[in-house]
XYZ file of C-alpha atoms in Angstrom:
313
model
C 0.000 0.000 0.000
C 1.291 3.471 -0.847
C 2.596 5.177 2.308
C 0.733 8.451 1.708
C -2.688 6.751 1.551
C -4.636 5.897 4.663
C -7.881 3.958 4.942
C -10.662 4.222 7.457
C -12.437 0.882 7.916
C -16.168 0.812 8.562
C -18.893 -1.779 8.148
C -19.521 -2.849 4.570
C -20.445 -1.600 2.100
C -18.203 1.415 2.062
C -16.752 3.784 -0.456
C -13.082 4.615 -0.564
C -13.102 8.215 -1.736
C -9.943 9.922 -2.934
C -9.549 13.614 -2.050
C -6.141 15.201 -2.665
C -4.218 11.935 -2.147
C -6.207 11.083 0.985
C -8.832 8.388 1.238
C -11.777 8.414 3.584
C -14.617 5.974 4.048
C -18.165 7.156 3.592
C -21.263 5.090 4.198
C -23.410 6.324 1.329
C -26.381 3.985 1.628
C -27.946 2.005 4.399
C -27.607 -1.726 4.877
C -29.974 -3.338 7.343
C -29.064 -6.207 9.661
C -32.322 -7.304 11.253
C -30.555 -9.974 13.304
C -29.218 -7.240 15.547
C -31.828 -4.516 15.229
C -35.066 -3.815 13.379
C -35.164 -0.224 12.183
C -38.586 1.496 12.249
C -38.149 2.559 8.621
C -37.849 -1.067 7.450
C -40.836 -2.562 9.319
C -43.442 -1.491 6.763
C -41.173 -2.768 4.004
C -41.230 -6.233 5.537
C -44.900 -6.405 6.492
C -46.480 -4.254 3.760
C -49.612 -3.234 5.709
C -51.067 -3.141 9.212
C -53.265 -6.211 8.681
C -50.195 -8.390 8.133
C -48.367 -6.589 10.949
C -51.233 -7.338 13.356
C -51.325 -10.991 12.326
C -47.563 -11.221 12.902
C -47.912 -9.735 16.393
C -50.717 -12.168 17.287
C -48.549 -15.154 16.340
C -45.368 -13.651 17.765
C -46.809 -12.726 21.165
C -48.969 -15.852 21.440
C -51.388 -15.785 24.368
C -50.568 -12.201 25.331
C -53.632 -10.022 24.793
C -52.970 -7.074 22.496
C -54.889 -3.808 22.399
C -53.802 -2.587 18.977
C -53.283 1.171 18.670
C -55.233 3.045 16.000
C -52.244 4.649 14.272
C -50.345 2.528 11.752
C -46.935 3.705 12.906
C -47.734 2.742 16.496
C -48.522 -0.807 15.328
C -45.193 -0.989 13.499
C -43.447 0.400 16.603
C -44.853 -2.525 18.618
C -42.970 -4.893 16.302
C -39.752 -2.903 16.745
C -40.097 -2.905 20.544
C -40.701 -6.667 20.737
C -38.404 -7.791 17.893
C -36.485 -11.038 18.219
C -35.025 -12.248 14.929
C -34.804 -15.972 15.714
C -38.368 -16.067 16.973
C -39.695 -13.867 14.155
C -37.959 -15.708 11.272
C -40.290 -18.753 11.027
C -43.380 -16.589 11.567
C -42.538 -14.145 8.771
C -41.742 -17.061 6.462
C -45.055 -18.669 7.366
C -46.885 -15.428 6.530
C -45.136 -15.282 3.150
C -46.162 -18.871 2.365
C -49.780 -17.805 2.864
C -49.610 -14.996 0.284
C -51.226 -15.301 -3.145
C -47.904 -14.315 -4.705
C -46.067 -17.279 -3.194
C -48.845 -19.745 -4.031
C -48.992 -18.441 -7.587
C -45.214 -18.780 -7.860
C -45.371 -22.442 -6.868
C -47.735 -23.105 -9.777
C -46.040 -20.815 -12.306
C -43.970 -23.616 -13.806
C -46.816 -24.870 -15.981
C -48.022 -21.357 -16.853
C -44.551 -20.364 -18.087
C -44.530 -23.386 -20.416
C -47.954 -22.419 -21.757
C -46.968 -18.790 -22.352
C -43.733 -19.748 -24.140
C -45.617 -22.213 -26.332
C -48.241 -19.582 -27.188
C -45.470 -17.148 -28.172
C -44.032 -19.799 -30.476
C -47.428 -20.602 -32.019
C -48.062 -16.902 -32.687
C -44.829 -16.913 -34.694
C -43.451 -13.919 -32.788
C -39.847 -15.078 -33.235
C -37.248 -14.325 -30.558
C -38.582 -13.047 -27.252
C -37.333 -9.493 -27.413
C -38.772 -6.172 -26.267
C -40.283 -4.226 -29.216
C -39.484 -1.000 -27.367
C -37.990 -0.195 -23.984
C -40.107 0.709 -20.987
C -41.137 4.355 -21.136
C -40.149 4.641 -24.817
C -43.527 3.933 -26.439
C -43.892 7.521 -27.641
C -40.505 7.439 -29.377
C -41.379 4.029 -30.888
C -44.645 5.393 -32.381
C -42.893 8.475 -33.701
C -40.389 6.250 -35.480
C -43.247 4.224 -37.019
C -45.036 7.410 -38.114
C -41.910 8.767 -39.778
C -41.727 5.715 -42.058
C -43.089 5.362 -45.579
C -45.653 2.601 -44.904
C -49.389 3.121 -45.172
C -51.441 4.056 -42.124
C -52.948 0.569 -41.981
C -49.521 -1.063 -41.948
C -48.359 1.391 -39.288
C -51.409 0.499 -37.170
C -50.596 -3.185 -37.511
C -46.968 -2.600 -36.501
C -48.029 -0.750 -33.353
C -50.651 -3.394 -32.485
C -48.108 -6.209 -32.865
C -45.550 -4.369 -30.728
C -48.143 -3.697 -28.017
C -49.187 -7.365 -27.906
C -45.554 -8.508 -27.713
C -44.872 -6.029 -24.916
C -47.891 -7.195 -22.916
C -47.025 -10.862 -23.349
C -43.388 -10.368 -22.347
C -44.554 -8.554 -19.203
C -46.847 -11.501 -18.439
C -44.067 -14.053 -19.009
C -41.707 -12.065 -16.787
C -44.257 -11.720 -13.980
C -44.850 -15.479 -13.918
C -41.131 -16.177 -14.149
C -40.243 -13.700 -11.392
C -42.875 -15.180 -9.045
C -41.521 -18.649 -9.841
C -37.945 -17.520 -9.160
C -38.876 -15.805 -5.908
C -40.615 -18.934 -4.638
C -37.594 -21.102 -5.509
C -35.175 -18.637 -3.885
C -37.352 -18.528 -0.774
C -37.381 -22.324 -0.470
C -33.634 -22.599 -1.131
C -32.533 -21.079 2.187
C -34.475 -21.255 5.463
C -32.748 -18.021 6.534
C -34.325 -15.965 3.739
C -37.061 -13.469 4.556
C -38.669 -11.812 1.526
C -40.219 -8.394 1.985
C -43.990 -8.372 1.528
C -43.819 -4.873 0.050
C -41.979 -4.510 -3.255
C -40.949 -0.896 -3.398
C -37.450 -0.103 -4.569
C -34.648 -0.846 -2.118
C -34.884 -4.167 -0.285
C -36.365 -7.429 -1.581
C -34.813 -10.082 0.673
C -33.097 -10.452 4.006
C -30.576 -13.276 3.737
C -29.137 -14.347 7.095
C -30.502 -11.058 8.405
C -28.765 -8.778 5.863
C -30.807 -6.723 3.373
C -30.423 -7.495 -0.342
C -31.906 -5.679 -3.323
C -32.934 -8.002 -6.170
C -31.883 -6.891 -9.654
C -33.002 -8.706 -12.806
C -30.773 -8.133 -15.830
C -31.303 -9.291 -19.414
C -27.603 -8.916 -20.147
C -24.146 -9.153 -18.614
C -23.673 -5.599 -20.025
C -22.555 -4.595 -23.514
C -19.043 -3.920 -22.228
C -18.705 -7.469 -20.904
C -19.716 -8.836 -24.331
C -17.336 -6.444 -26.082
C -14.419 -7.337 -23.781
C -14.851 -11.120 -24.103
C -16.286 -11.209 -27.635
C -17.758 -14.551 -28.794
C -16.558 -16.231 -25.585
C -18.587 -13.920 -23.304
C -21.198 -16.499 -22.281
C -18.665 -19.137 -21.219
C -16.624 -16.448 -19.435
C -19.728 -15.389 -17.485
C -20.553 -18.945 -16.421
C -16.944 -19.597 -15.369
C -16.590 -16.323 -13.466
C -19.895 -15.074 -11.990
C -18.029 -12.752 -9.615
C -16.658 -10.878 -12.631
C -20.189 -10.499 -14.007
C -21.289 -8.870 -10.740
C -18.364 -6.443 -10.948
C -19.371 -5.398 -14.479
C -23.033 -4.998 -13.485
C -22.136 -2.643 -10.641
C -19.661 -0.701 -12.772
C -21.952 -0.340 -15.800
C -25.140 0.635 -13.953
C -26.906 3.874 -14.831
C -25.787 6.725 -12.574
C -29.376 7.830 -12.009
C -30.032 4.490 -10.287
C -26.546 4.043 -8.841
C -26.200 1.987 -5.708
C -23.692 -0.315 -4.070
C -25.669 -1.880 -1.271
C -25.793 -5.722 -1.309
C -27.672 -7.193 -4.260
C -29.055 -10.478 -5.467
C -28.581 -10.467 -9.241
C -30.663 -12.628 -11.573
C -29.022 -12.499 -15.004
C -30.377 -13.973 -18.227
C -27.681 -15.208 -20.597
C -30.444 -16.673 -22.784
C -34.036 -15.451 -23.030
C -36.146 -18.577 -23.394
C -35.280 -20.396 -20.175
C -37.555 -23.330 -19.403
C -38.801 -23.767 -15.818
C -36.912 -27.049 -15.349
C -33.646 -25.279 -16.178
C -34.497 -22.490 -13.712
C -35.087 -25.118 -11.015
C -31.754 -26.803 -11.740
C -29.904 -23.478 -11.646
C -31.391 -22.392 -8.312
C -30.593 -25.819 -6.829
C -26.924 -25.407 -7.833
C -26.598 -21.775 -6.678
C -25.062 -20.862 -3.322
C -27.541 -18.595 -1.521
C -25.865 -18.876 1.883
C -22.547 -17.067 1.515
C -22.408 -13.857 -0.571
C -19.456 -12.933 -2.761
C -17.209 -10.053 -1.685
C -17.109 -7.484 -4.480
C -14.776 -4.527 -5.080
C -15.571 -2.270 -8.040
C -14.844 1.197 -9.380
C -17.386 3.635 -10.739
C -16.865 6.716 -12.888
C -19.208 9.375 -11.541
C -19.920 12.385 -13.745
C -19.374 14.983 -11.052
C -17.105 13.430 -8.426
C -14.859 11.259 -10.568
C -13.830 7.629 -10.143
C -14.543 5.993 -6.783
C -13.924 2.507 -5.422
C -16.623 0.592 -3.542
C -16.867 -2.649 -1.581
C -20.058 -4.638 -1.140
C -21.448 -8.176 -1.181
C -23.712 -9.905 -3.682
C -25.263 -13.151 -4.869
C -25.811 -13.987 -8.534
C -28.048 -16.447 -10.377
C -27.032 -16.976 -14.023
C -29.845 -18.369 -16.193
C -28.759 -20.009 -19.436
C -29.363 -23.018 -21.674
C -25.788 -24.323 -21.836
């Protein structure tokens, strides 16, 4: 290590920020460890609404009579005050098993097969987005600027809209299926019952944000050319590094993540099952990556992550 550089160590994940040849650690984003403490701000994320929170408290406190307060936050505060991770873990998992989402995920295997077969029968070709999310207006403008007749343009837009809807349906079924398999893989996984941006799972008590990617990034493919897929399978840790480094700055983050990455698009449910069964969801990988920020320059970050690579090889 260079003698004129000093490092301050703090709990992961941390950023090593260079300022005039000096480095200092800065905790930019929060990581939650619910084994040690349940933060008030994360309670609603886990339980989604007061009805589920009340049901948790009834099961958690057992025979103790509860006079529930009228304010939602006071109900969530009761959970914080009485929190015990080891006791709460099986109860929260039991509540998740009772959700429609989990039950639907268990039966999504057959539905995914049906949807993929329907796509094939409709002769839609490769499963590929006709336009990116939020870019429908630009897509229509491009169609309108062409030389085709209005009727042909209408048909092009209709076809694109149907493809978009069907891909969304396939992905919803597949994501529910994946979440159910991930949940069953590790008895120490708690999924959040609310799916706002930020935290999707607690694995061994630590918060993880799930990220689904349809690519290992264009840069990864460019760097490893025709061998990119084999390189990804052989070195999943490298894929994680690229995904952190190539993320959009507007959605930048370096808190722990669980990546689900598609190396192929048409993954059959049986292959998904096999992949989850072979994936380590107990011990996360330690990741160090650099990121080129527009305003503050290049910074180095440390975090932890899991990755599930879905492919047909």
